[in-house]
Coordinates of C-alpha atoms in Angstrom, one line a residue:
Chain A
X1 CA 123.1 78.5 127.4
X2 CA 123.1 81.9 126.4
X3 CA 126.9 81.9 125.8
X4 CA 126.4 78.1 123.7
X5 CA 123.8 79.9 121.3
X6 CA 125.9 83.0 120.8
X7 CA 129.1 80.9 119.5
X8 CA 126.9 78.7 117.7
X9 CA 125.0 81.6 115.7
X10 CA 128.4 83.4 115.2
X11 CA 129.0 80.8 112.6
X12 CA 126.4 82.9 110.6
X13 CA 128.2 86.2 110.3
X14 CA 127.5 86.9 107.1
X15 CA 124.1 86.2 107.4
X16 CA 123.4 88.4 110.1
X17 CA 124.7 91.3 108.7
X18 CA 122.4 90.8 105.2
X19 CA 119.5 90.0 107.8
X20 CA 119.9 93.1 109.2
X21 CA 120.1 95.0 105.7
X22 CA 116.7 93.8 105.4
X23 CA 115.9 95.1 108.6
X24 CA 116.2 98.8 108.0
X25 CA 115.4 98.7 103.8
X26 CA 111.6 99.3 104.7
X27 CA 111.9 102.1 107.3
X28 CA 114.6 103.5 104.9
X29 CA 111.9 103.6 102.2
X30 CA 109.0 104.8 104.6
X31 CA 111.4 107.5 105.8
X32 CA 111.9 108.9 102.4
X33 CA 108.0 108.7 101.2
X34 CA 107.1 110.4 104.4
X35 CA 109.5 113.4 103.7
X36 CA 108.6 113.8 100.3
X37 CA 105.0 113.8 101.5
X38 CA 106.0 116.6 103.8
X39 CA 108.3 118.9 101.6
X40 CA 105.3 118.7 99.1
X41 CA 103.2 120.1 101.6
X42 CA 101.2 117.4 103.1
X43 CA 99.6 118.9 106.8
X44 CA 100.9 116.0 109.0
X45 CA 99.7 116.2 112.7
X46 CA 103.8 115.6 113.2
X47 CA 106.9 117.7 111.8
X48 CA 109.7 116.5 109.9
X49 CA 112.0 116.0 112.7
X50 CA 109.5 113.5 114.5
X51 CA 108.9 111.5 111.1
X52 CA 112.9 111.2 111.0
X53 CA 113.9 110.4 114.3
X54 CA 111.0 107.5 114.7
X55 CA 112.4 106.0 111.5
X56 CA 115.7 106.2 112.0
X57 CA 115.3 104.8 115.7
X58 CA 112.3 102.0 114.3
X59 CA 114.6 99.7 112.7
X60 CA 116.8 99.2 115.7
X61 CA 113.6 98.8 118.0
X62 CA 112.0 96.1 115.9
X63 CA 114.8 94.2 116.3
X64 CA 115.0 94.7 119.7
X65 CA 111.9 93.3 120.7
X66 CA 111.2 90.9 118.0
X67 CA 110.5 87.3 118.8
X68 CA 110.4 84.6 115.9
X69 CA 109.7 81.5 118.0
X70 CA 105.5 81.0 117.5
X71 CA 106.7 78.5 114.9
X72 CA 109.2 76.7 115.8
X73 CA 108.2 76.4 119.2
X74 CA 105.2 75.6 117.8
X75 CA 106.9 72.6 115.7
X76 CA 108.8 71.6 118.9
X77 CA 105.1 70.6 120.6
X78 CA 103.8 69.1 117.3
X79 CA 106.6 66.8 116.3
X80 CA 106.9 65.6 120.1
X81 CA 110.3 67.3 121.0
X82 CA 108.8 69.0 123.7
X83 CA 109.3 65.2 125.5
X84 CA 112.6 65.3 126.1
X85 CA 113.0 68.7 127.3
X86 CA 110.2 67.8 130.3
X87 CA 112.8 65.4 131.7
X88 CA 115.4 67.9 131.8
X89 CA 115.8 70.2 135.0
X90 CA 115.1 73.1 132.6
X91 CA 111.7 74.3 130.6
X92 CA 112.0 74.5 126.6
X93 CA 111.2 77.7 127.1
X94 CA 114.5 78.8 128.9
X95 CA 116.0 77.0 125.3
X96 CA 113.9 80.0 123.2
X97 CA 114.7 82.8 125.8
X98 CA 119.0 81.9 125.2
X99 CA 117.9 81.8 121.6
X100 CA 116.4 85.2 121.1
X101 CA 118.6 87.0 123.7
X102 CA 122.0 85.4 121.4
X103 CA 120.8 86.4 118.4
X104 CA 120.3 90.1 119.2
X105 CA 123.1 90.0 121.1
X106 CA 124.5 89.4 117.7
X107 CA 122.2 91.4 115.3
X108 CA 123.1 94.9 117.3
X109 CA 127.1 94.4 115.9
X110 CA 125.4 94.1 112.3
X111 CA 122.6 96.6 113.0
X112 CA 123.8 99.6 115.3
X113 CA 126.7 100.8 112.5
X114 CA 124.1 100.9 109.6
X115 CA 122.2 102.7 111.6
X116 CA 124.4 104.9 112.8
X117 CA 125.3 105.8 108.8
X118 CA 121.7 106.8 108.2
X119 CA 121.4 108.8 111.6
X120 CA 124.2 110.9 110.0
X121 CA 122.8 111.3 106.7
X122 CA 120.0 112.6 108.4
X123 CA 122.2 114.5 111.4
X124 CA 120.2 117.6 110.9
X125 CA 116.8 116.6 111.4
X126 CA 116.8 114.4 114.2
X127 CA 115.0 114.7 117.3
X128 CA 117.8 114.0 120.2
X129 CA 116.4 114.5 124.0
X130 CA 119.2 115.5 126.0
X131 CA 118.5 114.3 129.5
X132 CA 119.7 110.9 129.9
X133 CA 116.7 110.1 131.8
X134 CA 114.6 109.5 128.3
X135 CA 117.4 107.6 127.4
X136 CA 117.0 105.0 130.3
X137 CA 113.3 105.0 130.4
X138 CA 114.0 104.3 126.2
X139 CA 115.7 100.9 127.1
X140 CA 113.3 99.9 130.1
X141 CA 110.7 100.2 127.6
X142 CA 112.5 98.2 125.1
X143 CA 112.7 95.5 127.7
X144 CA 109.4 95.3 128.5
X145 CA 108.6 95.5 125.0
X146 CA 110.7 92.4 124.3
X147 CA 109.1 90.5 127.3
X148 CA 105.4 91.5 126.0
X149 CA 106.6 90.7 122.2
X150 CA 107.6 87.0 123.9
X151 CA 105.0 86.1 125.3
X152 CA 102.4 86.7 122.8
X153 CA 104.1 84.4 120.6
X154 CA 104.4 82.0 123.1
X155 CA 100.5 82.4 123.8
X156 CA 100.4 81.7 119.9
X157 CA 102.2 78.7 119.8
X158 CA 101.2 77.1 123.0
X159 CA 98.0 76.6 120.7
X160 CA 99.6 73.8 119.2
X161 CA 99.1 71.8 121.6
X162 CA 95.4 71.7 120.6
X163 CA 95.8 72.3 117.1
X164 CA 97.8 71.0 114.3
X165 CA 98.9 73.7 112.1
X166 CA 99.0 77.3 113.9
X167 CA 101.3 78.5 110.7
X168 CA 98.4 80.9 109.1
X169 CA 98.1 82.5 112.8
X170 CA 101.6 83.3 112.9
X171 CA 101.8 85.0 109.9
X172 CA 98.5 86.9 110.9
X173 CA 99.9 87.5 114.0
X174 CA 103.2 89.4 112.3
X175 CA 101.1 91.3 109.3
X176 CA 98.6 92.5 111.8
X177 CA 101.1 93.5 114.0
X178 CA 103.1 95.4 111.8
X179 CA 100.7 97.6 111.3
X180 CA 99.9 97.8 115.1
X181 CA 102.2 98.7 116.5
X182 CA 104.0 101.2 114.0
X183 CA 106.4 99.3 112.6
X184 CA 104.7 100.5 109.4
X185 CA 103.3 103.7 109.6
X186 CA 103.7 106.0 112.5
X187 CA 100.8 105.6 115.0
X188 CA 100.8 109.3 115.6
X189 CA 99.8 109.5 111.9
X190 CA 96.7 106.9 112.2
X191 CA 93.3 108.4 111.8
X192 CA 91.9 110.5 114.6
X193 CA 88.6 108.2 114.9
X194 CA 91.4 105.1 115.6
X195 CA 92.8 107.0 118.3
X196 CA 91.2 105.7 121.6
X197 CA 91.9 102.0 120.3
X198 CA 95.0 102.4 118.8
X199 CA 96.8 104.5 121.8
X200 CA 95.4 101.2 123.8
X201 CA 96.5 98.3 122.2
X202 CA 99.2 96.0 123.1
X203 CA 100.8 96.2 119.9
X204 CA 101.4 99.8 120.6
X205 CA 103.4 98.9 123.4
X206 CA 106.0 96.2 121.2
X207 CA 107.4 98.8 119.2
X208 CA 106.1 102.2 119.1
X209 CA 105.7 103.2 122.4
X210 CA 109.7 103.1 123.0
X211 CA 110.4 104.8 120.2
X212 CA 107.8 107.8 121.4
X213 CA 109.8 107.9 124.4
X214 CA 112.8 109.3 122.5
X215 CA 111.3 111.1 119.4
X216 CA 107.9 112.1 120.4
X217 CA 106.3 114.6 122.4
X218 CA 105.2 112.7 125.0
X219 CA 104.7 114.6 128.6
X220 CA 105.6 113.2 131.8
X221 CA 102.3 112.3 132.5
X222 CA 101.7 110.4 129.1
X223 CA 105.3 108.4 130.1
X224 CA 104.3 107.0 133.5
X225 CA 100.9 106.2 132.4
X226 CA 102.1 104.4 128.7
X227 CA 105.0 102.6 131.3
X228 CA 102.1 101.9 133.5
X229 CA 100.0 100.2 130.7
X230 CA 103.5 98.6 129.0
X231 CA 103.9 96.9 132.6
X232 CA 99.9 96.5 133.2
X233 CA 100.0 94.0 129.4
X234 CA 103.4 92.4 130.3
X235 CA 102.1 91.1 133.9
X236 CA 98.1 90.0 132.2
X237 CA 99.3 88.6 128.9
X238 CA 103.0 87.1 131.4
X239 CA 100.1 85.1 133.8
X240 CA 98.2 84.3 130.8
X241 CA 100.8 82.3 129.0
X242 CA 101.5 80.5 132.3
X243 CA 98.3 79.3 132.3
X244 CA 98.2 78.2 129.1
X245 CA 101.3 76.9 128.7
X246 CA 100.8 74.8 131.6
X247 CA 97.1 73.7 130.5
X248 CA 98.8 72.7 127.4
X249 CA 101.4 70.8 129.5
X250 CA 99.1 68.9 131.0
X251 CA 97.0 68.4 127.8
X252 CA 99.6 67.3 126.0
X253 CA 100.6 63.8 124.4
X254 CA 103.5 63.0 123.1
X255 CA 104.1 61.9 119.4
X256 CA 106.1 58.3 119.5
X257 CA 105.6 58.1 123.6
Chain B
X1 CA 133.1 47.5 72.3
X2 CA 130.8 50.3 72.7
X3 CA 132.2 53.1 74.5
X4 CA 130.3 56.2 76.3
X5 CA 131.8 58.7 73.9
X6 CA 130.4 56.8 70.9
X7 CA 128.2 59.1 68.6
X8 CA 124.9 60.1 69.5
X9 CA 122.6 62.5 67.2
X10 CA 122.1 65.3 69.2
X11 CA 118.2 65.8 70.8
X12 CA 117.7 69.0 69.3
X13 CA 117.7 69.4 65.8
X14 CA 118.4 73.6 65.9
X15 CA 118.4 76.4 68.9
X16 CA 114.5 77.0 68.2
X17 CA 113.7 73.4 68.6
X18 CA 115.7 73.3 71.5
X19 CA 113.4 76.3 73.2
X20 CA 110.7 74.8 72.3
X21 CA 111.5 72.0 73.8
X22 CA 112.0 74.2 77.4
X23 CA 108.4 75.1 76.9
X24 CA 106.7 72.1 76.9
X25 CA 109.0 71.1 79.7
X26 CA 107.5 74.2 81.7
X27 CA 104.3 73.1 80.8
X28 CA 104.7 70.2 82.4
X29 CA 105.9 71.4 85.5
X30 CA 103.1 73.8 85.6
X31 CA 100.9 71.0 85.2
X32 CA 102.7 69.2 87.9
X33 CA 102.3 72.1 89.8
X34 CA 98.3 72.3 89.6
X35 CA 98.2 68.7 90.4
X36 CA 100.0 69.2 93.4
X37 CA 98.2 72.0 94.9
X38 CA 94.8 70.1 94.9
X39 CA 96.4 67.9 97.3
X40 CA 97.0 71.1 99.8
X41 CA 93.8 72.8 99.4
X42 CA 94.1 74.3 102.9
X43 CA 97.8 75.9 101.6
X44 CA 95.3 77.2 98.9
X45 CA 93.4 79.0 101.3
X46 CA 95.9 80.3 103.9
X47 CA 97.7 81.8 100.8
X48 CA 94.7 83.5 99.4
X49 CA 93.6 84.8 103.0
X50 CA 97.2 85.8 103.9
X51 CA 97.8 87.3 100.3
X52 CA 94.7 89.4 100.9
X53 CA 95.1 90.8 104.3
X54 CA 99.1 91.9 103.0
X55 CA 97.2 93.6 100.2
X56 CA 94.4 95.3 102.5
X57 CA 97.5 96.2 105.1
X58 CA 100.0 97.0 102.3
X59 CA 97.6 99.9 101.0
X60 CA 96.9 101.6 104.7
X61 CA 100.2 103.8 104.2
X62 CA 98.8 104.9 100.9
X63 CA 95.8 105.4 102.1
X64 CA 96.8 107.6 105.5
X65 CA 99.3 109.6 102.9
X66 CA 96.2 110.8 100.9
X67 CA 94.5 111.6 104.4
X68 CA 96.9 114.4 104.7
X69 CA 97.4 115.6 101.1
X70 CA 96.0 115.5 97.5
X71 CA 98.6 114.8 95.3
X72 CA 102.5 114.1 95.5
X73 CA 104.3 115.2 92.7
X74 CA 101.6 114.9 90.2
X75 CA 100.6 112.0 91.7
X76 CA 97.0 111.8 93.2
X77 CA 95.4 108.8 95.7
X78 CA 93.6 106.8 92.6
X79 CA 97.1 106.4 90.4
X80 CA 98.9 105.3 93.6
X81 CA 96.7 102.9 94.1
X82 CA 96.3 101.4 90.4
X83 CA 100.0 101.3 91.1
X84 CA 99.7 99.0 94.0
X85 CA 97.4 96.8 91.9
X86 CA 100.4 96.6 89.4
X87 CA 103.3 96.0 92.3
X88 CA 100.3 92.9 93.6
X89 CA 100.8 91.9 90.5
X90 CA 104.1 91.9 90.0
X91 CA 105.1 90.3 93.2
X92 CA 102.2 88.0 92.6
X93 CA 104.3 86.7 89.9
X94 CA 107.7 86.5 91.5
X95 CA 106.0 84.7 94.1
X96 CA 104.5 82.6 91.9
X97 CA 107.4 81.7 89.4
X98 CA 110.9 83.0 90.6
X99 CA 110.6 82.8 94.3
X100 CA 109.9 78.7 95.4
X101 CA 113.5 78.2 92.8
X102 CA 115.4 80.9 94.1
X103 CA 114.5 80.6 97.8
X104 CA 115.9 76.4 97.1
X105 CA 119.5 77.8 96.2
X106 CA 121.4 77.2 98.7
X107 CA 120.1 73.5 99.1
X108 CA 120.6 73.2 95.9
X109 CA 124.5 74.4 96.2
X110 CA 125.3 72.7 99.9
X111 CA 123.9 69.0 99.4
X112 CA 124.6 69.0 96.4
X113 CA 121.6 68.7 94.2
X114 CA 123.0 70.7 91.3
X115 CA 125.0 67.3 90.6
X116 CA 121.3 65.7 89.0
X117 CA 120.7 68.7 87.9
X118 CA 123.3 69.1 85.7
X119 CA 123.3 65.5 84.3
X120 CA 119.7 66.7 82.4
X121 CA 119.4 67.3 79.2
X122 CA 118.3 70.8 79.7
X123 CA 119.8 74.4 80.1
X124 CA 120.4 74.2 83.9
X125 CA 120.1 77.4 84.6
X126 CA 116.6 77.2 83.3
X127 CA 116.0 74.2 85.6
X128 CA 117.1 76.0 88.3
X129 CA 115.5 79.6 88.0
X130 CA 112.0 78.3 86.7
X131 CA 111.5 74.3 88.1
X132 CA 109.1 75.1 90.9
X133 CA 105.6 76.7 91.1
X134 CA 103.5 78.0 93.4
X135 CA 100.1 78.1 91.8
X136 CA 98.6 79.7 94.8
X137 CA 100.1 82.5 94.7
X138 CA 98.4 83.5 91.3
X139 CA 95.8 84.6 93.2
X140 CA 97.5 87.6 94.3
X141 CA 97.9 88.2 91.1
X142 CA 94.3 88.2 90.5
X143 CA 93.5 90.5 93.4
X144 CA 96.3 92.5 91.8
X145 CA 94.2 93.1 88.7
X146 CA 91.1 94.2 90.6
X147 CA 93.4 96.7 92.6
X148 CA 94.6 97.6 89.3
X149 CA 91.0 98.1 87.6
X150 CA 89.3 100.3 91.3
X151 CA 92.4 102.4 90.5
X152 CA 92.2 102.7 87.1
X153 CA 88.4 103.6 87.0
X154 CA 88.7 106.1 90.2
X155 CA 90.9 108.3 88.7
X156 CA 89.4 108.3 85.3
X157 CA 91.9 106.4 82.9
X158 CA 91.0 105.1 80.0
X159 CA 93.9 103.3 78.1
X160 CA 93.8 103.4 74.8
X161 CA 95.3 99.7 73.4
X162 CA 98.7 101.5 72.3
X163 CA 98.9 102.4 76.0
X164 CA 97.9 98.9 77.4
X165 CA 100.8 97.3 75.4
X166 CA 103.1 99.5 76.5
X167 CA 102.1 98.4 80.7
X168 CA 102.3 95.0 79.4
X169 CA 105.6 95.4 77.9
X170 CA 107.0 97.4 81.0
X171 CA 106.0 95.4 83.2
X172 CA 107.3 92.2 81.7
X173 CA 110.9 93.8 81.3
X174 CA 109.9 94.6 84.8
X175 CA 109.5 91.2 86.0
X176 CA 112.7 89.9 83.5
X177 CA 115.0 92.6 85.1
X178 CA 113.8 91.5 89.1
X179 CA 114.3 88.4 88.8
X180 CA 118.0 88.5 86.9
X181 CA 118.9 91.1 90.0
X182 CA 117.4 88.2 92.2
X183 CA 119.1 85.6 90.7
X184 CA 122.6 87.3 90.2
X185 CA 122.4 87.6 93.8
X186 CA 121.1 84.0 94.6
X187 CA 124.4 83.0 92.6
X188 CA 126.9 84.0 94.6
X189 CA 126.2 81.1 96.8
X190 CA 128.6 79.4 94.2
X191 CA 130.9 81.9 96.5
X192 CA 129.3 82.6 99.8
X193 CA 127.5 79.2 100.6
X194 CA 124.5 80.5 101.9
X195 CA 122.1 83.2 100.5
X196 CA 119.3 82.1 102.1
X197 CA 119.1 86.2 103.8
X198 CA 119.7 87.6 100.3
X199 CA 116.2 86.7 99.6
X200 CA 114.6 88.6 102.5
X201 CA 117.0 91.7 101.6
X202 CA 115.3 91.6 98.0
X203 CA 111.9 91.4 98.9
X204 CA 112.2 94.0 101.1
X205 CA 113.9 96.4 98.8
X206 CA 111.2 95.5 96.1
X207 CA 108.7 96.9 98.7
X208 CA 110.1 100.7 97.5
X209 CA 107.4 99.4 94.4
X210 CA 104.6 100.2 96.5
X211 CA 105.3 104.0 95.7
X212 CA 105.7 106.2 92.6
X213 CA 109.4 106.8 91.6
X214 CA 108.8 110.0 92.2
X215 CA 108.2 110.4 96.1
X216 CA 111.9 109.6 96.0
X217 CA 115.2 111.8 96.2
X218 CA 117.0 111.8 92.5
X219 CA 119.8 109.2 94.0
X220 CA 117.5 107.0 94.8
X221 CA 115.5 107.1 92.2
X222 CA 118.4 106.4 89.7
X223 CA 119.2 103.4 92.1
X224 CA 115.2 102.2 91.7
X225 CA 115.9 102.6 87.7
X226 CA 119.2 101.2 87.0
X227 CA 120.8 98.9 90.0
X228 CA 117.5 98.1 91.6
X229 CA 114.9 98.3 88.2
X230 CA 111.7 98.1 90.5
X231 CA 110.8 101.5 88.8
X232 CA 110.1 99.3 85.6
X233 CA 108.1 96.8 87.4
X234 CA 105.2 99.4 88.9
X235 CA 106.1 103.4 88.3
X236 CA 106.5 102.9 84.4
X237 CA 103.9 100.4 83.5
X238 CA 101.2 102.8 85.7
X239 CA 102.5 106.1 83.4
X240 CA 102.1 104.3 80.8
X241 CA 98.6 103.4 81.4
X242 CA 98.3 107.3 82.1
X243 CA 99.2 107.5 78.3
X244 CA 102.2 110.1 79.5
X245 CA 105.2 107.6 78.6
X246 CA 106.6 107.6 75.1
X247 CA 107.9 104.3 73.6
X248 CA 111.6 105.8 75.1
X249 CA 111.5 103.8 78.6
X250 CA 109.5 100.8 77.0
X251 CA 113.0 100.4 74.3
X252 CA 115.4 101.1 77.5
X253 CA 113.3 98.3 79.1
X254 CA 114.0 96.1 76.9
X255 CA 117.3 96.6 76.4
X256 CA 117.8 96.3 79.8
X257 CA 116.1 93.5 79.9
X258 CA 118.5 92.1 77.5
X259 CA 121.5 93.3 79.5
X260 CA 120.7 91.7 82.6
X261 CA 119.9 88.4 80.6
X262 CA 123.5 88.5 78.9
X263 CA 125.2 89.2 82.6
X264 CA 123.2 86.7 84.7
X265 CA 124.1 84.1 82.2
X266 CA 128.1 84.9 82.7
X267 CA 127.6 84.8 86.9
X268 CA 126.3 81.4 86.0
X269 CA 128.5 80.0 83.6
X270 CA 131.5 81.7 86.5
X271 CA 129.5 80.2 89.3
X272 CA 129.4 76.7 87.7
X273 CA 133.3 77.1 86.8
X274 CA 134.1 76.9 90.7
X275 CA 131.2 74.6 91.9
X276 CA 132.7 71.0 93.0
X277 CA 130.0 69.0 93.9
X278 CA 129.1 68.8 97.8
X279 CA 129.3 64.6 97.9
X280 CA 132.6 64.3 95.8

């Protein structure tokens, strides 16, 4: 299925590669606010290097573990489509899972050589750990970001089932989550009375967390416990959707059966 | 025997008859437009609600920025965020005017809708850039202004009326110049097919608004002046509220302005050369 999606989306080439334009235009712009901030002397609780690296490293990450299902899965349930998928030896879900995996599959060809210019424009100021072992913890986290990303959004639109238009919660969903989980500001950078929340948050774990792993200063101990708490969301919110989704299963009614 | 090439006095009588015309043809549709949006109230309120958290949300980096310093570049925390009240604004009206027509393109170009368009008796072009309205998003445009007014009165500024007709002015060639970049790139789907993604790639470069042109290094700033005019949209009209702007950048605005026009309009009348109907 996976292989279907990926020579079906191909067909958009073009497309993917302006997509992903968009993708790194806001962390482009962040980057250079922030540094201006700092060479004009602003006292940021984080130097240059970190403010360069996260940036640099965001745009790839939010791609990583993005998820734009909620709404047409969402849609699926509503308009009854859901139907014929419950006859088939597959869930619909399995359908969204090829979906999102194809497209990034795709993205990173568009993605990964833009970013690469920008990460030698800013060559000198980056924030490279050298043991490979960040590196690998860097893409287990981006995993289980993408997992925890997922299933929030199916959590979202498995509300459909009850309700008829779930379109203003998506778009809450992404706004609010932008900002949580540093795909706007650095979290390092939030306000120290935010701090307990913010560290703990899902959100944190969908994007920033991962990219912490490779630019930040995180110790060993802060890496096992964040990977603990990354893993601790991904298995509560994981047997959460299950139930939910299959509650909704059951609840559900087909438009036109 | 009548034929279909048979004489037939013309429906305007000069050019400014003929622009008149175009405005009480927008009037209608704006009209049309109000009309329609009682019938989606709850669209009404989902756009306000969403419109205002983006604001709220869209002000945090501003905010945290000031946390850690006074000013940038002779800018302090008030001006930055009158400025945000202007880039609501702004955006606000793109949303409002520009963006349901331009977002429409490439339907308009792959089933070939531009065929009944064409057949009107009206500057396509116009048809096409202006047709649809989204009244709800004017009130972002409102929250804009009160943005615009906390900022204004927190750091002090008292525009004189010289001053407040040089924002206006600015941020009109603003808004003229965005949406001929926006539109020059929605036309190449004459060549490309779809351009769907070039709308996303715009609004997300029209997010370097949110900030003063001068937190920028000097490349890009000439970029945000010149190639990408967002700098007369927000940085301009806010200095010029500030009362330090002479009437130099509000002429270069509008002769700008007047470029872009002039250079739109030849994409379009290129684009239309090489358009052959999606049906036929």
């Amino acid at each position: 299925m996976t292989a279907a999606e990926i020579a079906q989306q191909s067909v958009y080439r073009g497309a993917w590669i302006i997509f992903m334009l968009a993708n790194i235009c806001v962390p482009i712009i962040s980057l250079l606010i922030w540094r201006t901030a700092l060479a004009n002397g602003a006292q940021l609780p984080v130097d240059e290097r970190y403010i360069t690296t996260y940036f640099v490293l965001l745009g790839f990450v939010t791609m990583a573990t993005s998820s734009w299902m909620a709404a047409f899965l969402a849609n699926d349930i509503r308009l009854g489509k859901l139907s014929s998928w419950m006859v088939r030896p597959a869930s619909l879900l399995v359908k969204f899972v090829a979906n999102n995996l194809s497209e990034k599959f795709l993205k990173v060809f568009a993605l990964v050589p833009m970013i690469g210019i920008v990460w030698w424009i800013f060559r000198d100021s980056m924030n490279l750990p050298a043991d490979a072992g960040r590196w690998a913890l860097f893409a287990i986290s981006i995993v289980l970001g993408a997992v925890l990303v997922f299933t929030i959004d199916i959590l979202i639109a498995a509300l459909a089932f009850w309700m008829d238009d779930v379109g203003a919660l998506v778009q809450a969903r992404v706004i609010i989550a932008s900002v949580l989980s540093g795909a706007v500001v650095p979290l390092a950078l939030m306000p120290s009375w935010s701090r307990g929340f913010v560290d703990h948050q899902p959100f944190r774990y969908t994007v920033s967390f991962p990219v912490e792993i490779v630019a930040g200063q995180l110790t060993g101990r802060d890496l096992l416990a964040g990977l603990g708490i990354q893993l601790g969301y991904v298995v509560v919110l994981g047997a959460l959707a299950r139930l939910v989704w299959a509650a909704g299963i059951r609840a559900y009614s087909a438009v036109g059966a | 025997m009548n034929t279909h090439a048979e004489e037939r006095t013309s429906l305007d009588r000069n050019r400014l008859h003929m622009h008149w015309r175009h405005v009480r043809l927008w009037r209608r549709f704006f009209a049309q437009a109000v009309v329609r949006e009682t019938q989606y109230r709850a669209h009404f309120l989902t756009t306000l609600l969403v419109g205002l958290v983006q604001l709220g949300l869209g002000i945090v980096p501003t905010l945290l920025l000031f946390g850690f310093t006074a000013e940038v570049h002779g800018w302090s925390r008030a001006e930055v965020i009158a400025l945000v009240g202007v880039y609501q604004i702004v955006t606000g009206l793109i949303a409002t005017f520009v963006a349901p027509n331009l977002n429409r393109m490439t339907t308009y170009l792959t089933e070939g809708e531009l065929d009944s368009v064409l057949l009107r008796p009206v500057s396509s072009q116009f048809y096409l850039t202006l047709r649809w309205i989204n009244v709800a998003e004017l009130t972002n445009v409102a929250s804009g202004l009160v943005v615009l007014v906390i900022g204004l009165v927190q750091s002090d500024l008292r525009p004189g009326f010289g001053q407040v007709v040089q924002g206006v002015v600015l941020v009109g060639c603003g808004l003229v110049l965005l949406t001929a970049v926006w539109s020059a790139m929605s036309f190449l789907a004459f060549w490309l097919q779809s351009v769907n993604p070039i709308g996303v790639v715009f609004l997300s470069m029209v997010e370097a608004g949110r900030y003063p042109l001068a937190f920028f290094p000097g490349v890009v700033r000439t970029f945000l002046t010149f190639a990408f005019p967002v700098a007369f949209a927000t940085t301009f009209p806010v200095r010029a509220l500030a009362g330090d702007l002479s009437w130099g950048p509000v002429a270069l605005g509008l002769g700008l302005a007047v470029v872009a026009m002039t250079l739109v309009r030849l994409v379009w009348r290129r684009g239309l050369l090489t358009y052959s109907s999606a049906s036929s």
